[in-house]
Short mmCIF file of C-alpha atoms and ligand atoms in Angstrom, two decimals:
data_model
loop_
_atom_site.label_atom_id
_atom_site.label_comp_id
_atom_site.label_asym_id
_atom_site.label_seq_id
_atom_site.Cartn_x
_atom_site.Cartn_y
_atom_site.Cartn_z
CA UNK A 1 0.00 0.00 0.00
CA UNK A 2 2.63 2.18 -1.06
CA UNK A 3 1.11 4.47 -3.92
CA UNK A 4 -0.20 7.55 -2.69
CA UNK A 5 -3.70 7.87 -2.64
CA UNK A 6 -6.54 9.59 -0.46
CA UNK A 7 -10.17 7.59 0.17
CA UNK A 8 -12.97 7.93 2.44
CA UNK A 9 -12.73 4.55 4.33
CA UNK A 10 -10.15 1.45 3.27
CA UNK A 11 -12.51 -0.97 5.00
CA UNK A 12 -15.05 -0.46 2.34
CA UNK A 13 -12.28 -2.55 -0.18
CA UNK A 14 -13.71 -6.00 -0.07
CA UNK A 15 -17.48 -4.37 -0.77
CA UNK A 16 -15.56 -2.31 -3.36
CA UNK A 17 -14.24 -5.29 -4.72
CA UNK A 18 -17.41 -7.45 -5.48
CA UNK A 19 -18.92 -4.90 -6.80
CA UNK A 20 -16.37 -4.53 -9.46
CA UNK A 21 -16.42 -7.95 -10.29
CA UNK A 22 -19.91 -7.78 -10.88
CA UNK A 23 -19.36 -4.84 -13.71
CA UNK A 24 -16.86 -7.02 -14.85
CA UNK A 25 -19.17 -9.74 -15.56
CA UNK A 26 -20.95 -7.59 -17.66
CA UNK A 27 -18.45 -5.73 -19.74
CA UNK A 28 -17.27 -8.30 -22.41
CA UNK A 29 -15.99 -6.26 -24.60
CA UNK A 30 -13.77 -4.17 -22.24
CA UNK A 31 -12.64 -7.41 -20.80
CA UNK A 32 -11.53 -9.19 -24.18
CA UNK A 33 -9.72 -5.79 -24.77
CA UNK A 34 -7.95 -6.54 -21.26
CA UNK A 35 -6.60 -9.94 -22.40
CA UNK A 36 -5.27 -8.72 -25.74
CA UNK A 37 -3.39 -5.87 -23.66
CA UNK A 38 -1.93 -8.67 -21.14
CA UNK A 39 -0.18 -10.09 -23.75
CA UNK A 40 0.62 -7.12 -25.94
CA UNK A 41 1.29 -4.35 -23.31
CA UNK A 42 0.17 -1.08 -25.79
CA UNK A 43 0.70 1.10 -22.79
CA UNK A 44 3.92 -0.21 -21.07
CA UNK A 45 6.22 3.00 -20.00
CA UNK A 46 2.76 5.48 -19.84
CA UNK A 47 1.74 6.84 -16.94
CA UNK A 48 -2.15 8.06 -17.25
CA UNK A 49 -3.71 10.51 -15.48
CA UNK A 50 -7.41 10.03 -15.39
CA UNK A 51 -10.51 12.12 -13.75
CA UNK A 52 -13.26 10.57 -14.92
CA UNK A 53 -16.94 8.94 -12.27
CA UNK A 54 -15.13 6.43 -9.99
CA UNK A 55 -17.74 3.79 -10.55
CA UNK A 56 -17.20 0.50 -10.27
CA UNK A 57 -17.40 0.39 -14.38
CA UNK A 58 -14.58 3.09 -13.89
CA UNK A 59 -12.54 0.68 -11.83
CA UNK A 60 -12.96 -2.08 -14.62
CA UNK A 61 -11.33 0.67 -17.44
CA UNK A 62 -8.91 1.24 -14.66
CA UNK A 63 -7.39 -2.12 -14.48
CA UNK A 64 -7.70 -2.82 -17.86
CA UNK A 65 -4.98 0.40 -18.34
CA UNK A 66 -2.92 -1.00 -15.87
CA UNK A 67 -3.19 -4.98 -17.36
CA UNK A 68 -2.32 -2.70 -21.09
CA UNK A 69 1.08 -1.68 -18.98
CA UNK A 70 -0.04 1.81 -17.86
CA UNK A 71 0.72 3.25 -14.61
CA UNK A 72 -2.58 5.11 -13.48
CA UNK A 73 -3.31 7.83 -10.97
CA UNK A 74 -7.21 8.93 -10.73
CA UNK A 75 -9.58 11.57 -9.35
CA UNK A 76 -13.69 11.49 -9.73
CA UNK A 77 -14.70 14.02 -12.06
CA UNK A 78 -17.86 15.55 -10.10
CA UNK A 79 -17.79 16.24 -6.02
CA UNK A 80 -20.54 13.52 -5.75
CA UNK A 81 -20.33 10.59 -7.85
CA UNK A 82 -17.31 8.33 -6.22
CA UNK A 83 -18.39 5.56 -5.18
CA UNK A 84 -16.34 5.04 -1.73
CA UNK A 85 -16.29 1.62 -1.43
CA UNK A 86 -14.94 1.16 -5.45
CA UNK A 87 -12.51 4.06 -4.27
CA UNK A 88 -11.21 1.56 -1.09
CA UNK A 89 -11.12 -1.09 -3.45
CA UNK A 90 -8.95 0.62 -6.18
CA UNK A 91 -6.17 2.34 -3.38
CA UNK A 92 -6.39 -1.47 -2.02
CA UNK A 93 -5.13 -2.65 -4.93
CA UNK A 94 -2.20 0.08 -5.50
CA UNK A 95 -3.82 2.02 -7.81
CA UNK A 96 -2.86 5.40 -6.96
CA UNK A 97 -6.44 7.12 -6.56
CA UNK A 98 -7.78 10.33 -4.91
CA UNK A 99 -11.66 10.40 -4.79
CA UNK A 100 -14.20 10.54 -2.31
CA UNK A 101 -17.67 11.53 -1.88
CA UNK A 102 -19.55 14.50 -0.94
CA UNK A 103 -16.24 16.83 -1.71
CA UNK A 104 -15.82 20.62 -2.27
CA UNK A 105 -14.37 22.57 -4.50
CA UNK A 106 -11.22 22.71 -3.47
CA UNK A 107 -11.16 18.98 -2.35
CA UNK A 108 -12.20 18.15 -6.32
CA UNK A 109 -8.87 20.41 -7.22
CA UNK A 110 -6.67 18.90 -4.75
CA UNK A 111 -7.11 15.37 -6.18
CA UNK A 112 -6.62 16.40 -9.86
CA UNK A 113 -3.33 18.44 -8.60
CA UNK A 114 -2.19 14.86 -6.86
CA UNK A 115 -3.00 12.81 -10.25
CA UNK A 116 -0.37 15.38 -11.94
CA UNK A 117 2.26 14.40 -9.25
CA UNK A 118 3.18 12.05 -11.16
CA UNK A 119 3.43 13.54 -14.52
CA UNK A 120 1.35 12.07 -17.05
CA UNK A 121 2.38 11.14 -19.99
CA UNK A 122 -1.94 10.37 -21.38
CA UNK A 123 -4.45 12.50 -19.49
CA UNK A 124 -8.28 10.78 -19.58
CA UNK A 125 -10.80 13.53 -18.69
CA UNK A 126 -15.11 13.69 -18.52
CA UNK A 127 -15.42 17.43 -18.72
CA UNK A 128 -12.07 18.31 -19.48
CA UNK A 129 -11.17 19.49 -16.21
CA UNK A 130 -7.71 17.83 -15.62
CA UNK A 131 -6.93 18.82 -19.41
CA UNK A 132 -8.14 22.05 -18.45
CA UNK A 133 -5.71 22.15 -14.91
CA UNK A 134 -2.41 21.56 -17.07
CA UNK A 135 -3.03 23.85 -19.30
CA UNK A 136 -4.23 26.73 -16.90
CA UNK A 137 -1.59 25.96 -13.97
CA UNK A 138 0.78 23.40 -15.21
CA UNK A 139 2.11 24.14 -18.71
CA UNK A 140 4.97 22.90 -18.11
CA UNK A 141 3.29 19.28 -17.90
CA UNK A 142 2.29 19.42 -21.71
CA UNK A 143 5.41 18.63 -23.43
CA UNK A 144 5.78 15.02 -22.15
CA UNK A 145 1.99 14.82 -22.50
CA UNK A 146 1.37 12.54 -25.69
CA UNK A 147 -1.55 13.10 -25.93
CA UNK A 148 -5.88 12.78 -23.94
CA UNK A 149 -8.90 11.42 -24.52
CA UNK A 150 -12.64 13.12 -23.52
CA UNK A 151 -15.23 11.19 -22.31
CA UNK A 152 -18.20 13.35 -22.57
CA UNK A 153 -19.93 16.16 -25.06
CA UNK A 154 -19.50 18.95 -22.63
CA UNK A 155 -15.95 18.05 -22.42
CA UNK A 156 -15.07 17.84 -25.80
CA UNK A 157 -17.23 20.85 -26.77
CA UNK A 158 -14.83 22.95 -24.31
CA UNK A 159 -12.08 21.56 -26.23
CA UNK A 160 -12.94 22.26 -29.19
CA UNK A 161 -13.15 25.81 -28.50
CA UNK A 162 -9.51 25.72 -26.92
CA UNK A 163 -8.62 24.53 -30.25
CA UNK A 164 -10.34 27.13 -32.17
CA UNK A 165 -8.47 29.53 -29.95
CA UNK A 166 -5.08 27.84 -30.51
CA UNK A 167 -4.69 26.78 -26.71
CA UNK A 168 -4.93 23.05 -26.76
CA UNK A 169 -1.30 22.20 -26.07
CA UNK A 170 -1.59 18.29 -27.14
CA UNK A 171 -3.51 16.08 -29.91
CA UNK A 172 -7.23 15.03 -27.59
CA UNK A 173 -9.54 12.34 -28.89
CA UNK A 174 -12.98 12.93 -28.38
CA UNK A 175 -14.21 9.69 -27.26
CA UNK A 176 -17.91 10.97 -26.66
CA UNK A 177 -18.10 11.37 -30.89
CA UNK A 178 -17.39 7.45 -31.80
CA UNK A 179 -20.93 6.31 -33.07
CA UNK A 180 -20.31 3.42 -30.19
CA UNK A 181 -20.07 6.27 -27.57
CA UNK A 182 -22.71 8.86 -28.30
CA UNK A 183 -25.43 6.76 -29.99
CA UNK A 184 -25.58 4.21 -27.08
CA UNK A 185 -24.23 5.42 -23.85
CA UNK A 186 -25.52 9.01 -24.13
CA UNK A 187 -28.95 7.29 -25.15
CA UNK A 188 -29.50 4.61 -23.50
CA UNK A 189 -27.65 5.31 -20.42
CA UNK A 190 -28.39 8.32 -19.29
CA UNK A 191 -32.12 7.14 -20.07
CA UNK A 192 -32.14 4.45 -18.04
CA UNK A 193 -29.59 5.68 -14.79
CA UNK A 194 -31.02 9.32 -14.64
CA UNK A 195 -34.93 7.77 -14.56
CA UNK A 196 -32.99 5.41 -11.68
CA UNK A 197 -31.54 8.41 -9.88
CA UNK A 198 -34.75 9.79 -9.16
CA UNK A 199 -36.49 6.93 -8.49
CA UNK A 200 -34.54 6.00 -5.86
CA UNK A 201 -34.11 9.56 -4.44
CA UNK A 202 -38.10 9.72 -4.25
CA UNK A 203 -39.90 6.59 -4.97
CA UNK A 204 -42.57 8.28 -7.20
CA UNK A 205 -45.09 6.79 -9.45
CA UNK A 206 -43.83 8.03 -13.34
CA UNK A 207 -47.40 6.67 -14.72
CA UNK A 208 -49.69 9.63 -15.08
CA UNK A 209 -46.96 12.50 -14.63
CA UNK A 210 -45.62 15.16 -16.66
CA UNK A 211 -42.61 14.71 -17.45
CA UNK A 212 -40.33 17.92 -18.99
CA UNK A 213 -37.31 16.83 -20.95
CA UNK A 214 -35.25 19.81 -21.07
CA UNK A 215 -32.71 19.73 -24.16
CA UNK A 216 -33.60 16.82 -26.69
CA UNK A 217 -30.09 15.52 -28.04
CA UNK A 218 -29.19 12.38 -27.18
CA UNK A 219 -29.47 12.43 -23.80
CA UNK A 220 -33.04 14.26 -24.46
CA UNK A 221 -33.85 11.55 -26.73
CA UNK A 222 -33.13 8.43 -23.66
CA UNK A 223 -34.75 10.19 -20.68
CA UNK A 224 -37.92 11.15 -22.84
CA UNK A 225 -38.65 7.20 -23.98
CA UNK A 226 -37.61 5.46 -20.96
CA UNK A 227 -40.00 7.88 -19.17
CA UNK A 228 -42.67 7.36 -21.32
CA UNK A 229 -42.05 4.17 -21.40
CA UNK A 230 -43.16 4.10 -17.77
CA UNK A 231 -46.45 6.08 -18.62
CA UNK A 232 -45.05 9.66 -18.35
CA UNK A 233 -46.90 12.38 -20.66
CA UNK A 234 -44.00 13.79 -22.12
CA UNK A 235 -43.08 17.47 -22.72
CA UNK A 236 -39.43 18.72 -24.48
CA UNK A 237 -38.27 22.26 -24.47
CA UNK A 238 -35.18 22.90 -26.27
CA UNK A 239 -33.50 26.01 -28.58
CA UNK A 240 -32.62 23.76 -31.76
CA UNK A 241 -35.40 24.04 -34.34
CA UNK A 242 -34.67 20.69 -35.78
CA UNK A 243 -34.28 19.03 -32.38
CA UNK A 244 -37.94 20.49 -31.46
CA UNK A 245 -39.00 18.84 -34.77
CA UNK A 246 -37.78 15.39 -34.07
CA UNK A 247 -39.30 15.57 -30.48
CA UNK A 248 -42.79 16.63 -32.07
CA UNK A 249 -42.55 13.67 -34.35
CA UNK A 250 -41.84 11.49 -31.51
CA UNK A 251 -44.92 12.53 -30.20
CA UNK A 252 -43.89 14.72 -27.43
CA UNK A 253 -45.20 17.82 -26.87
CA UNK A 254 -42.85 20.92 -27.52
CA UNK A 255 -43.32 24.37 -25.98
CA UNK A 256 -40.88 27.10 -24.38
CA UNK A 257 -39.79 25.99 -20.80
CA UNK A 258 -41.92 29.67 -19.47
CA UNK A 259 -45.11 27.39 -20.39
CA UNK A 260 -43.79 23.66 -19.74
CA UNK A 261 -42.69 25.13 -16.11
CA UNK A 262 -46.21 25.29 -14.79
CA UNK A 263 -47.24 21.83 -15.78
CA UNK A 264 -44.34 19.57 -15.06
CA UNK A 265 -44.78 17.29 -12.29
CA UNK A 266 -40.70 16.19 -12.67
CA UNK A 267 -37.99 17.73 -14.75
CA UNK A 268 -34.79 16.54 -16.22
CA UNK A 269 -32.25 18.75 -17.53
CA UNK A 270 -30.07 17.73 -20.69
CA UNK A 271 -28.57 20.60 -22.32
CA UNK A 272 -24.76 21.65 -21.05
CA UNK A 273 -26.46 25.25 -20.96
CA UNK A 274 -26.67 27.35 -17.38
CA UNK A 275 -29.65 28.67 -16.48
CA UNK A 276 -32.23 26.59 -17.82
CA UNK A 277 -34.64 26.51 -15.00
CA UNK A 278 -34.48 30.04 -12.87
CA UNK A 279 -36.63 32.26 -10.66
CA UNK A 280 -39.44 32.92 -12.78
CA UNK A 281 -39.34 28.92 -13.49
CA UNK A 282 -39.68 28.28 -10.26
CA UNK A 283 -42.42 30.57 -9.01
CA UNK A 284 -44.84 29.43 -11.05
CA UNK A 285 -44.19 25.39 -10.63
CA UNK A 286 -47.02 23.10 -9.17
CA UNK A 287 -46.95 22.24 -5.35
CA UNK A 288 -44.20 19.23 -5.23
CA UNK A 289 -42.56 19.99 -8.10
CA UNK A 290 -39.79 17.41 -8.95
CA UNK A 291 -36.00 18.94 -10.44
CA UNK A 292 -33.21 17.06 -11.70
CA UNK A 293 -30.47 17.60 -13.70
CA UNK A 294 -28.14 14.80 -15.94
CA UNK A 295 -26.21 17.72 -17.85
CA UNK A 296 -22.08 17.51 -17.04
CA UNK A 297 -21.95 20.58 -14.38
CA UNK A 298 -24.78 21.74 -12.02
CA UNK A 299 -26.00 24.93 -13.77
CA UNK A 300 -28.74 23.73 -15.71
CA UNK A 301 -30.87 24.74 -12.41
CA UNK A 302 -29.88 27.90 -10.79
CA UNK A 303 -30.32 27.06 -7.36
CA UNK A 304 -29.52 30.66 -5.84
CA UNK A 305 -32.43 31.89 -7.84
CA UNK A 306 -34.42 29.08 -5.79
CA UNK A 307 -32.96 30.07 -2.37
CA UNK A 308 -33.80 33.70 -2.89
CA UNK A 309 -37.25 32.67 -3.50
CA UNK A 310 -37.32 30.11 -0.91
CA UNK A 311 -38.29 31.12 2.98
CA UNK A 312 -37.05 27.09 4.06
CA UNK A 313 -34.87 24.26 3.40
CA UNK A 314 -34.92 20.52 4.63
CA UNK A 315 -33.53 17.20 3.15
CA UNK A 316 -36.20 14.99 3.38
CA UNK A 317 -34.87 12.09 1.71
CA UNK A 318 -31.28 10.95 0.91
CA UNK A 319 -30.55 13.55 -1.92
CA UNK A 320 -33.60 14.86 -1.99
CA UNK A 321 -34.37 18.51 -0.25
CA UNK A 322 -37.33 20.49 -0.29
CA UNK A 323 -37.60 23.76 -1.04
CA UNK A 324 -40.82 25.91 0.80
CA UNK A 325 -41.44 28.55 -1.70
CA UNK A 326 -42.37 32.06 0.00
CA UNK A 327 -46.12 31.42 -2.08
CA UNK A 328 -46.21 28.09 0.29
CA UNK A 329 -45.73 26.04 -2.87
CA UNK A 330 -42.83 22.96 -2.31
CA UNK A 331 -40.13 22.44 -4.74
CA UNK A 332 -37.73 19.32 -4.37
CA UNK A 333 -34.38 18.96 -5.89
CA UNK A 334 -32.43 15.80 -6.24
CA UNK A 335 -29.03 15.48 -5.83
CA UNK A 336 -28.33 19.35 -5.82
CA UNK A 337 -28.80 19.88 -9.21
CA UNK A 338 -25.66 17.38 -9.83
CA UNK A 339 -25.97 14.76 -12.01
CA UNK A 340 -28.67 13.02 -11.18
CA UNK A 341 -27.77 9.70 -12.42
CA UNK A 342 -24.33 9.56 -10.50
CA UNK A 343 -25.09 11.16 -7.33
CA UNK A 344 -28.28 9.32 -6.89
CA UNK A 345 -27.62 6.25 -8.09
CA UNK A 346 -24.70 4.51 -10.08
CA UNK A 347 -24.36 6.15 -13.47
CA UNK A 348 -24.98 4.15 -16.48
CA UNK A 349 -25.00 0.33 -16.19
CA UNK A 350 -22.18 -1.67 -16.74
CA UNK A 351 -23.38 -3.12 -20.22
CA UNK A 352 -22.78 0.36 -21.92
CA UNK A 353 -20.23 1.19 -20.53
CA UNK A 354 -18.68 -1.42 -22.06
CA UNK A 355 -18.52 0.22 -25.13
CA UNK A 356 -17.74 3.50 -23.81
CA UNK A 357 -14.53 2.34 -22.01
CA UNK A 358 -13.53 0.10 -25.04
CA UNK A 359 -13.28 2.85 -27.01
CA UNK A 360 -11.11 4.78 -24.21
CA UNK A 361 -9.10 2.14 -24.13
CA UNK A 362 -8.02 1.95 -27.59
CA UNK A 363 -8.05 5.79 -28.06
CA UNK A 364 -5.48 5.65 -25.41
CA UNK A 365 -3.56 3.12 -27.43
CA UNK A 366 -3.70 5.14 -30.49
CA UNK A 367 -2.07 7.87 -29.01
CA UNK A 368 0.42 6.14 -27.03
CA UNK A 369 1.80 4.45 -30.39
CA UNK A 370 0.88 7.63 -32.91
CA UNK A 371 0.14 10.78 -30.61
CA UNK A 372 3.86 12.05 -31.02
CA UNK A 373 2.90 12.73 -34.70
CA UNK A 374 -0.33 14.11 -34.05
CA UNK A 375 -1.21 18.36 -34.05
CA UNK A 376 -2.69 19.78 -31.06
CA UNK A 377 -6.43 19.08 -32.07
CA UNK A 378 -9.41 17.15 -31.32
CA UNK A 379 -9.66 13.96 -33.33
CA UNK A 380 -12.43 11.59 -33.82
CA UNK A 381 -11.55 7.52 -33.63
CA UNK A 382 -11.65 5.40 -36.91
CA UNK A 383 -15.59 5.09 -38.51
CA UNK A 384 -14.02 1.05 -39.37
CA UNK A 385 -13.19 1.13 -34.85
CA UNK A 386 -16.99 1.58 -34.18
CA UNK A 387 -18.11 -1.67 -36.13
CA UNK A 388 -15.47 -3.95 -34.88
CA UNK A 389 -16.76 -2.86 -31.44
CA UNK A 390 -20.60 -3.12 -32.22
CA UNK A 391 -19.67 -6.59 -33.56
CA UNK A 392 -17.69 -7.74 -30.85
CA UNK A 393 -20.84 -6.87 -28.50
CA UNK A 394 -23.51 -8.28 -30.50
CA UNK A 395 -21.37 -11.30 -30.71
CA UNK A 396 -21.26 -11.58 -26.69
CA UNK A 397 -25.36 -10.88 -26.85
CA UNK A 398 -25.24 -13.75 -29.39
CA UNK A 399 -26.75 -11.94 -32.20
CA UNK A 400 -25.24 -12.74 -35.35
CA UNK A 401 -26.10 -10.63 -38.82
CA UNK A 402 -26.28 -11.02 -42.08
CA UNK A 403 -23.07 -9.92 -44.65
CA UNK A 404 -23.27 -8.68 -48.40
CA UNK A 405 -22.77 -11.46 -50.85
CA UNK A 406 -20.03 -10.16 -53.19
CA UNK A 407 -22.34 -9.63 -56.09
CA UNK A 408 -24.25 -7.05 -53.29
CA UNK A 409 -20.51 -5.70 -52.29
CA UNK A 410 -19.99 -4.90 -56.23
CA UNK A 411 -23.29 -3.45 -56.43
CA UNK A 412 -22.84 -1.25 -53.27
CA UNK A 413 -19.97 0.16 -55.55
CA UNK A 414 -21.55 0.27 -58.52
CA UNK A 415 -22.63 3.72 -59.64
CA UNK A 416 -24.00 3.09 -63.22
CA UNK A 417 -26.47 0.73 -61.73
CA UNK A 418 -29.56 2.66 -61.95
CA UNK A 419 -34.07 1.64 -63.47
N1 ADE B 501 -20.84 8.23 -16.72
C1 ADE B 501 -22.11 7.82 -16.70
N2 ADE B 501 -22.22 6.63 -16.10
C2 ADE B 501 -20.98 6.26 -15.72
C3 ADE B 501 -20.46 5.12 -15.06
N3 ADE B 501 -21.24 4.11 -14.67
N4 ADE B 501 -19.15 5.10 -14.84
C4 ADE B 501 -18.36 6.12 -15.24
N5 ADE B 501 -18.79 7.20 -15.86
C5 ADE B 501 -20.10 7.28 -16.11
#
């Protein structure tokens, strides 16, 4: 137990540990990577710097760097979403890992400052804050940096703009924009863990409710099926004409959040955008109003705007607190506005993450063998990377599929073929 590191509570390990093993059972594709890597050792000599959820689907990608050859030194990357007993587990193995939950601000930048200790040679972020940290306060770290990878749309759209603005010091690849990523985790996932965040932070029936989807990308898209999937009336606000369209032909309702406010019995935030529920939001909600949010940081709901129109406070349920409005109306947020799915339960399941970390893993693998010859820009992974994955995964749900014959393959190609 040599490796630095700084957890709530080292006798949480062996509870840590079995619930580890458990993701592991269910992230085939990630583990089939991890055998590959035992042998072939793609990241022997790097040392990664992550700050990324320390979940226990986290703590699978984590050993599978290490089995690759990789030292690794971690930090969550929100104040509420470690998991302590995965955190135990991880420092229990030598894994060099601060995290903890229920942190502050300064806690959350005290970790990522340890996780540079050791000079990273790969850098791993969700939200680009440890990317963000070099390049702010540590500039000097960049030039043995090969190169990072960003888990998450917020992240990489914040890196993009660093690039626009000739900032980003090293090549990033944006793992959130591999079709394997975006199109399953960001759907799927934060459909089914956000519902599961505030179910279990309130134990409400969905049947019968309103539910207000606010932003309707991807992450929209998940929460507002899965909800009415439970019997939720649906109702989407969001800014992008062509994502109101595709809501409306869903068959959601679409209005401005100034109307969808008053009816909403529970609301979700997706959109990466502050502000999106405020004062005048709030005054005119129903009695036991429900408000969550699964966007990266915890703007989405500006909760001083609530407090100055609040005359009490009280937690009435683990992360749940109600708000008494000063019209006698009660509000309740979950989680603090933080992401709903990790703080109030455990972030996407294991299955999807599967993919997810897959494709970390071999993004970090491409830049350990090519990111030396890479510019300072965000890249995408290979189109070819995302059906090898999606193959490997339907082959471990044994699905198999059909393949063009070659007289389709010649057709496919064949542009004089017309009536
Ligand atoms: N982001 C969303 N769900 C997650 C999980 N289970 N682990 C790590 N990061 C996540």
């Amino acid at each position: 137990m040599g490796t630095p590191h700084k957890v709530s509570d080292l006798s949480l390990a062996d509870k840590g540990r079995l619930r580890i093993e458990w993701a592991e059972s269910r992230m085939p594709v990630l583990m089939a990577l991890r055998e590959r890597f035992k042998k072939t050792q793609p990241l022997k000599g790097q040392r990664v710097a992550g700050c990324l959820h320390v979940t226990k689907e986290t703590a699978v990608l984590i050993r599978t760097l290490r089995a690759a050859g990789a030292e690794v030194s971690w930090s969550g990357c929100n104040p509420l979403s470690t998991q302590d007993d995965v955190a135990a587990a991880l420092a229990a193995e030598d894994t060099s890992i601060f995290a903890w939950h229920g942190q502050s601000n300064d806690d959350f930048y005290w970790c990522i400052e340890r996780t540079l200790d050791f000079k990273p040679t790969l850098t791993l972020d969700d939200g680009a804050d440890l990317i963000f940290t070099v390049h702010a306060k540590h500039k000097e770290l960049a030039k043995d940096v090969i190169g990072g990878t960003e888990e998450t749309t917020t992240g990489v759209h914040r890196l993009r703009a660093m690039a626009a603005d000739g900032k980003l010091l090293y090549p990033v690849i944006a793992i959130n924009d591999s079709e394997t990523k975006w199109d399953f985790d960001n759907v799927y996932g934060t459909g089914q863990s956000s519902l599961d965040g505030i179910l279990r932070a309130t134990s409400v029936l969905f049947a019968g409710k309103v539910f207000v989807v606010a932003g309707y990308g991807h992450c929209g898209r998940g929460l507002a099926s899965r909800a009415r999937g439970m019997g939720a009336r649906v109702i989407c606000t969001d800014i992008t004409p062509t994502h109101a369209l595709k809501a409306i032909l869903e068959g959601y309702e679409v209005m401005p959040m100034d109307q969808a406010a008053k009816l909403g019995d529970i609301f979700c935030t997706a959109t990466g955008m502050k502000d999106i529920l405020v004062k005048r939001h709030f005054e005119s909600m129903k009695d036991g109003a429900i408000l969550s949010n699964t966007g990266h940081y915890d703007c989405e709901i500006n909760l001083t705007d609530l407090e100055s129109v609040a005359k009490g406070k009280r937690e009435v349920r683990a992360n749940n607190e109600e708000y008494t409005l000063k019209n006698g109306r009660r509000i309740y947020v979950i989680a603090k506005g933080r992401l709903v799915n990790l703080a109030a339960a455990e972030g996407h399941p294991s299955e999807v993450m599967d993919m997810s970390f897959a494709n970390q893993a071999l993004g970090l693998c491409k830049l350990a063998a090519e990111g030396k010859s890479m510019k300072p820009q965000v890249y995408e992974l290979p189109k070819s990377q995302d059906q090898e994955l999606a193959l490997l995964k339907l082959e471990t749900l044994g699905v198999s599929i059909d393949k063009l014959t070659p007289e389709q393959a010649a057709y496919a190609n064949d542009y004089s073929a017309g009536t």
